[in-house]
Amino acid sequence: QPFGEWCNLQPKDAAKMPESAWKLLFYTFSWSYGLYLLFFTDYPFFYDPPSVFYDWKKGMEVPTDIAIAYLLQCSFYGHSIYATAYMDTWRKDSVVMLLHHVVTLTLIALSYAFRYHNVGILVLFLHDVNDVQLEFTKLNVYFKHRGGVYHRLNDVISNIGCLTFSISWFWFRLYWFPLKVLYTTCHSSLQSVPNIPFYFFFNALLLILTLMNIYWFLYIILFVGKVLLGQVQEVNDVREYDVEESRKPPLGKE
């Protein structure tokens, strides 16, 4: 926050910048750690998704490196439920965001309890990459007007970030996620572990997550369509109301 004030951001941008900066820091670390687990260790989950259920059994030991990832993610999403409700700028999809955090925290906690941690790492990896791009793009949106001066470099970066974010959202969440995760949990899990516990419960939560990914992708398509039609001249956060509407009143006050 002091850095945003030092850069003389516009008041509406200075209010939102710390949230995006914190999330960028977290998601960069968490996605990088997921990248390490899936591509620089012996875990074959990305290239062989059905392997997440090989040798599965109740009460199996959770490897320390995966347990660390779970502790990190569970802590973050537990905090995010509170932050979305009481700390972050209120947006028109904040209710859906709260639902997303509740579903995600439930999946993380219960997948650890029932030892579905292998597929959990794959789910987190496929989602965190988009959040890295989103928060980086939003920071450049906030910094393109600072000190009363327009900064073209931040504008160009935010435009490129918007494009790559849109493509990666579709590729990771709407293509790879169903292909690698949903197919594995809905079909391959029954091949490896007949009568696997809570089959319908976990798959229902994953399908809810997919529906929310589709919901947010509609926002992305809407925004890109407006840009192509010339209705929007610059990249902004299409999730937000106007500044006056985006201020959520304090709890217990009108």
Short mmCIF file of C-alpha atoms in Angstrom, two decimals:
data_model
loop_
_atom_site.label_atom_id
_atom_site.label_comp_id
_atom_site.label_asym_id
_atom_site.label_seq_id
_atom_site.Cartn_x
_atom_site.Cartn_y
_atom_site.Cartn_z
CA GLN A 1 0.00 0.00 0.00
CA PRO A 2 2.76 2.52 0.77
CA PHE A 3 4.38 1.63 -2.57
CA GLY A 4 1.11 2.43 -4.37
CA GLU A 5 0.94 5.78 -2.58
CA TRP A 6 4.58 6.48 -3.46
CA CYS A 7 3.81 5.79 -7.14
CA ASN A 8 0.92 8.27 -6.88
CA LEU A 9 -1.70 5.91 -8.27
CA GLN A 10 -5.24 7.07 -8.81
CA PRO A 11 -7.27 6.59 -5.60
CA LYS A 12 -9.45 3.80 -7.06
CA ASP A 13 -6.35 1.96 -8.30
CA ALA A 14 -4.39 2.52 -5.09
CA ALA A 15 -7.24 0.89 -3.16
CA LYS A 16 -7.13 -2.29 -5.28
CA MET A 17 -3.40 -2.59 -5.99
CA PRO A 18 -2.37 -4.23 -2.66
CA GLU A 19 -4.92 -7.02 -3.15
CA SER A 20 -3.58 -7.87 -6.61
CA ALA A 21 0.06 -7.56 -5.51
CA TRP A 22 -0.50 -10.01 -2.63
CA LYS A 23 -2.34 -12.48 -4.85
CA LEU A 24 0.35 -12.26 -7.54
CA LEU A 25 3.00 -13.06 -4.94
CA PHE A 26 1.08 -16.04 -3.59
CA TYR A 27 -0.03 -17.54 -6.91
CA THR A 28 3.42 -17.17 -8.46
CA PHE A 29 4.92 -19.13 -5.59
CA SER A 30 2.16 -21.76 -5.42
CA TRP A 31 2.07 -22.36 -9.18
CA SER A 32 5.88 -22.56 -9.35
CA TYR A 33 5.82 -25.13 -6.57
CA GLY A 34 3.16 -27.12 -8.41
CA LEU A 35 5.29 -26.90 -11.55
CA TYR A 36 8.22 -28.30 -9.57
CA LEU A 37 6.15 -31.21 -8.20
CA LEU A 38 4.69 -32.21 -11.58
CA PHE A 39 7.69 -31.72 -13.85
CA PHE A 40 10.84 -31.90 -11.73
CA THR A 41 10.06 -34.86 -9.49
CA ASP A 42 9.06 -38.46 -10.11
CA TYR A 43 5.32 -37.75 -9.95
CA PRO A 44 3.79 -38.71 -13.35
CA PHE A 45 0.38 -37.13 -12.73
CA PHE A 46 0.40 -34.56 -15.55
CA TYR A 47 1.43 -36.91 -18.34
CA ASP A 48 -0.41 -39.92 -16.89
CA PRO A 49 -3.46 -38.57 -15.00
CA PRO A 50 -4.92 -42.02 -14.15
CA SER A 51 -1.77 -42.62 -12.09
CA VAL A 52 -3.19 -40.37 -9.36
CA PHE A 53 -5.24 -43.38 -8.25
CA TYR A 54 -2.62 -46.09 -8.66
CA ASP A 55 -1.96 -47.87 -5.36
CA TRP A 56 -4.55 -45.71 -3.59
CA LYS A 57 -5.70 -46.92 -0.19
CA LYS A 58 -7.39 -45.45 2.84
CA GLY A 59 -5.07 -43.76 5.29
CA MET A 60 -2.08 -43.90 2.95
CA GLU A 61 0.83 -41.65 3.84
CA VAL A 62 0.90 -38.20 2.21
CA PRO A 63 4.37 -37.31 0.90
CA THR A 64 5.88 -34.32 2.70
CA ASP A 65 6.29 -32.20 -0.43
CA ILE A 66 2.60 -32.61 -1.32
CA ALA A 67 1.56 -32.01 2.30
CA ILE A 68 3.43 -28.68 2.21
CA ALA A 69 1.51 -27.66 -0.91
CA TYR A 70 -1.76 -28.59 0.76
CA LEU A 71 -0.96 -26.65 3.93
CA LEU A 72 -0.09 -23.59 1.84
CA GLN A 73 -3.24 -23.75 -0.30
CA CYS A 74 -5.59 -24.58 2.56
CA SER A 75 -4.29 -21.62 4.57
CA PHE A 76 -4.65 -19.27 1.61
CA TYR A 77 -8.21 -20.22 0.72
CA GLY A 78 -9.27 -20.17 4.36
CA HIS A 79 -8.03 -16.59 4.51
CA SER A 80 -9.56 -15.77 1.10
CA ILE A 81 -13.10 -16.48 2.32
CA TYR A 82 -12.67 -13.81 5.00
CA ALA A 83 -10.78 -11.44 2.68
CA THR A 84 -13.38 -11.59 -0.10
CA ALA A 85 -16.20 -10.84 2.34
CA TYR A 86 -14.56 -8.14 4.47
CA MET A 87 -11.29 -6.87 2.94
CA ASP A 88 -11.25 -6.93 -0.86
CA THR A 89 -13.07 -4.52 -3.16
CA TRP A 90 -16.61 -5.79 -3.71
CA ARG A 91 -17.31 -6.81 -7.29
CA LYS A 92 -20.35 -8.01 -9.18
CA ASP A 93 -19.15 -11.61 -9.08
CA SER A 94 -17.96 -11.57 -5.46
CA VAL A 95 -20.78 -13.90 -4.42
CA VAL A 96 -19.58 -16.43 -7.00
CA MET A 97 -16.02 -15.85 -5.81
CA LEU A 98 -17.07 -16.65 -2.23
CA LEU A 99 -18.73 -19.84 -3.46
CA HIS A 100 -15.56 -20.69 -5.39
CA HIS A 101 -13.41 -20.29 -2.26
CA VAL A 102 -15.76 -22.43 -0.17
CA VAL A 103 -15.83 -25.19 -2.81
CA THR A 104 -12.06 -25.01 -3.23
CA LEU A 105 -11.36 -25.13 0.51
CA THR A 106 -13.77 -28.06 0.89
CA LEU A 107 -12.05 -29.93 -1.95
CA ILE A 108 -8.59 -29.25 -0.52
CA ALA A 109 -9.43 -30.25 3.04
CA LEU A 110 -11.46 -33.35 2.22
CA SER A 111 -9.21 -34.55 -0.60
CA TYR A 112 -6.37 -34.49 1.93
CA ALA A 113 -8.47 -36.31 4.53
CA PHE A 114 -9.48 -39.04 2.05
CA ARG A 115 -6.01 -39.19 0.47
CA TYR A 116 -6.97 -37.84 -2.96
CA HIS A 117 -4.00 -35.50 -2.71
CA ASN A 118 -2.44 -36.61 -6.01
CA VAL A 119 -5.36 -35.39 -8.10
CA GLY A 120 -5.55 -32.29 -5.89
CA ILE A 121 -2.06 -31.20 -6.93
CA LEU A 122 -3.08 -31.51 -10.57
CA VAL A 123 -6.24 -29.45 -10.00
CA LEU A 124 -4.34 -26.67 -8.25
CA PHE A 125 -1.65 -26.54 -10.93
CA LEU A 126 -4.20 -26.17 -13.74
CA HIS A 127 -5.94 -23.29 -11.95
CA ASP A 128 -3.15 -21.23 -10.38
CA VAL A 129 -1.46 -20.32 -13.68
CA ASN A 130 -4.45 -18.19 -14.74
CA ASP A 131 -4.44 -16.30 -11.45
CA VAL A 132 -0.78 -15.39 -11.96
CA GLN A 133 -1.62 -13.88 -15.35
CA LEU A 134 -4.77 -12.18 -14.08
CA GLU A 135 -3.14 -10.39 -11.16
CA PHE A 136 -0.09 -9.38 -13.21
CA THR A 137 -2.36 -7.91 -15.89
CA LYS A 138 -4.48 -6.07 -13.32
CA LEU A 139 -1.38 -4.53 -11.73
CA ASN A 140 -0.34 -3.13 -15.09
CA VAL A 141 -3.86 -1.74 -15.54
CA TYR A 142 -3.54 0.05 -12.20
CA PHE A 143 -0.05 1.39 -12.98
CA LYS A 144 -0.71 2.74 -16.49
CA HIS A 145 -2.14 5.97 -15.05
CA ARG A 146 0.08 7.16 -12.22
CA GLY A 147 1.39 10.50 -11.18
CA GLY A 148 -1.11 12.10 -13.54
CA VAL A 149 0.77 10.60 -16.50
CA TYR A 150 -0.22 7.88 -19.00
CA HIS A 151 2.38 5.08 -19.23
CA ARG A 152 2.16 3.30 -22.56
CA LEU A 153 4.37 0.35 -21.56
CA ASN A 154 1.97 -0.72 -18.81
CA ASP A 155 -0.93 -0.35 -21.23
CA VAL A 156 0.75 -2.59 -23.83
CA ILE A 157 1.65 -5.19 -21.20
CA SER A 158 -1.92 -5.21 -19.89
CA ASN A 159 -3.27 -5.71 -23.42
CA ILE A 160 -0.90 -8.60 -24.08
CA GLY A 161 -1.69 -10.03 -20.64
CA CYS A 162 -5.41 -9.90 -21.37
CA LEU A 163 -4.92 -11.87 -24.58
CA THR A 164 -2.67 -14.54 -23.06
CA PHE A 165 -4.93 -14.80 -20.00
CA SER A 166 -7.98 -15.45 -22.21
CA ILE A 167 -6.19 -18.17 -24.18
CA SER A 168 -4.68 -19.87 -21.15
CA TRP A 169 -8.00 -19.80 -19.29
CA PHE A 170 -9.61 -21.83 -22.06
CA TRP A 171 -6.59 -24.11 -22.45
CA PHE A 172 -5.97 -24.92 -18.79
CA ARG A 173 -9.44 -24.73 -17.22
CA LEU A 174 -11.80 -25.66 -20.04
CA TYR A 175 -9.64 -28.08 -22.03
CA TRP A 176 -6.96 -29.68 -19.85
CA PHE A 177 -9.04 -29.67 -16.67
CA PRO A 178 -11.88 -31.79 -18.11
CA LEU A 179 -9.45 -33.89 -20.15
CA LYS A 180 -6.97 -34.64 -17.39
CA VAL A 181 -8.98 -34.26 -14.17
CA LEU A 182 -12.68 -34.86 -14.81
CA TYR A 183 -12.08 -37.86 -17.07
CA THR A 184 -9.73 -39.32 -14.47
CA THR A 185 -12.00 -38.74 -11.46
CA CYS A 186 -15.20 -39.77 -13.26
CA HIS A 187 -13.89 -42.77 -15.24
CA SER A 188 -10.33 -43.84 -14.44
CA SER A 189 -10.87 -43.75 -10.68
CA LEU A 190 -13.47 -46.53 -10.93
CA GLN A 191 -11.07 -48.62 -13.00
CA SER A 192 -8.31 -48.35 -10.39
CA VAL A 193 -10.44 -48.33 -7.23
CA PRO A 194 -13.90 -49.90 -7.62
CA ASN A 195 -16.36 -48.47 -5.07
CA ILE A 196 -14.01 -45.55 -4.39
CA PRO A 197 -15.32 -43.57 -1.37
CA PHE A 198 -17.36 -40.41 -1.91
CA TYR A 199 -17.17 -40.75 -5.70
CA PHE A 200 -20.27 -38.65 -6.42
CA PHE A 201 -19.52 -36.03 -3.76
CA PHE A 202 -16.05 -35.14 -5.04
CA ASN A 203 -17.07 -35.25 -8.69
CA ALA A 204 -20.04 -33.00 -7.95
CA LEU A 205 -17.70 -30.40 -6.42
CA LEU A 206 -15.35 -30.65 -9.40
CA LEU A 207 -18.29 -30.16 -11.78
CA ILE A 208 -19.39 -27.09 -9.80
CA LEU A 209 -15.84 -25.78 -10.19
CA THR A 210 -16.09 -26.37 -13.93
CA LEU A 211 -19.38 -24.48 -14.15
CA MET A 212 -17.81 -21.52 -12.36
CA ASN A 213 -14.88 -21.62 -14.79
CA ILE A 214 -17.39 -21.45 -17.66
CA TYR A 215 -19.23 -18.60 -15.91
CA TRP A 216 -16.04 -16.52 -15.67
CA PHE A 217 -15.06 -17.42 -19.22
CA LEU A 218 -18.30 -15.78 -20.36
CA TYR A 219 -17.02 -12.55 -18.78
CA ILE A 220 -13.81 -12.93 -20.75
CA ILE A 221 -15.66 -13.53 -24.03
CA LEU A 222 -17.92 -10.55 -23.31
CA PHE A 223 -14.94 -8.30 -22.70
CA VAL A 224 -13.01 -9.47 -25.78
CA GLY A 225 -16.14 -8.98 -27.87
CA LYS A 226 -16.48 -5.40 -26.66
CA VAL A 227 -12.85 -4.72 -27.49
CA LEU A 228 -13.25 -6.12 -31.02
CA LEU A 229 -16.42 -4.08 -31.56
CA GLY A 230 -14.70 -0.93 -30.35
CA GLN A 231 -16.98 -0.55 -27.33
CA VAL A 232 -13.98 -0.70 -24.97
CA GLN A 233 -10.87 1.35 -25.67
CA GLU A 234 -8.60 -0.01 -22.94
CA VAL A 235 -8.17 -3.04 -20.73
CA ASN A 236 -10.01 -2.84 -17.41
CA ASP A 237 -11.35 -5.41 -14.96
CA VAL A 238 -14.74 -6.45 -16.42
CA ARG A 239 -15.62 -8.07 -13.08
CA GLU A 240 -15.93 -4.71 -11.36
CA TYR A 241 -18.77 -2.24 -10.92
CA ASP A 242 -18.08 1.46 -11.15
CA VAL A 243 -16.02 2.84 -8.28
CA GLU A 244 -19.07 4.11 -6.39
CA GLU A 245 -20.78 0.73 -6.69
CA SER A 246 -17.67 -1.28 -5.90
CA ARG A 247 -17.43 0.01 -2.33
CA LYS A 248 -18.98 -2.56 -0.08
CA PRO A 249 -20.49 -0.87 3.00
CA PRO A 250 -18.91 -1.84 6.34
CA LEU A 251 -20.57 -4.66 8.21
CA GLY A 252 -23.58 -3.45 10.19
CA LYS A 253 -23.75 -0.03 8.51
CA GLU A 254 -25.98 1.33 5.74
#
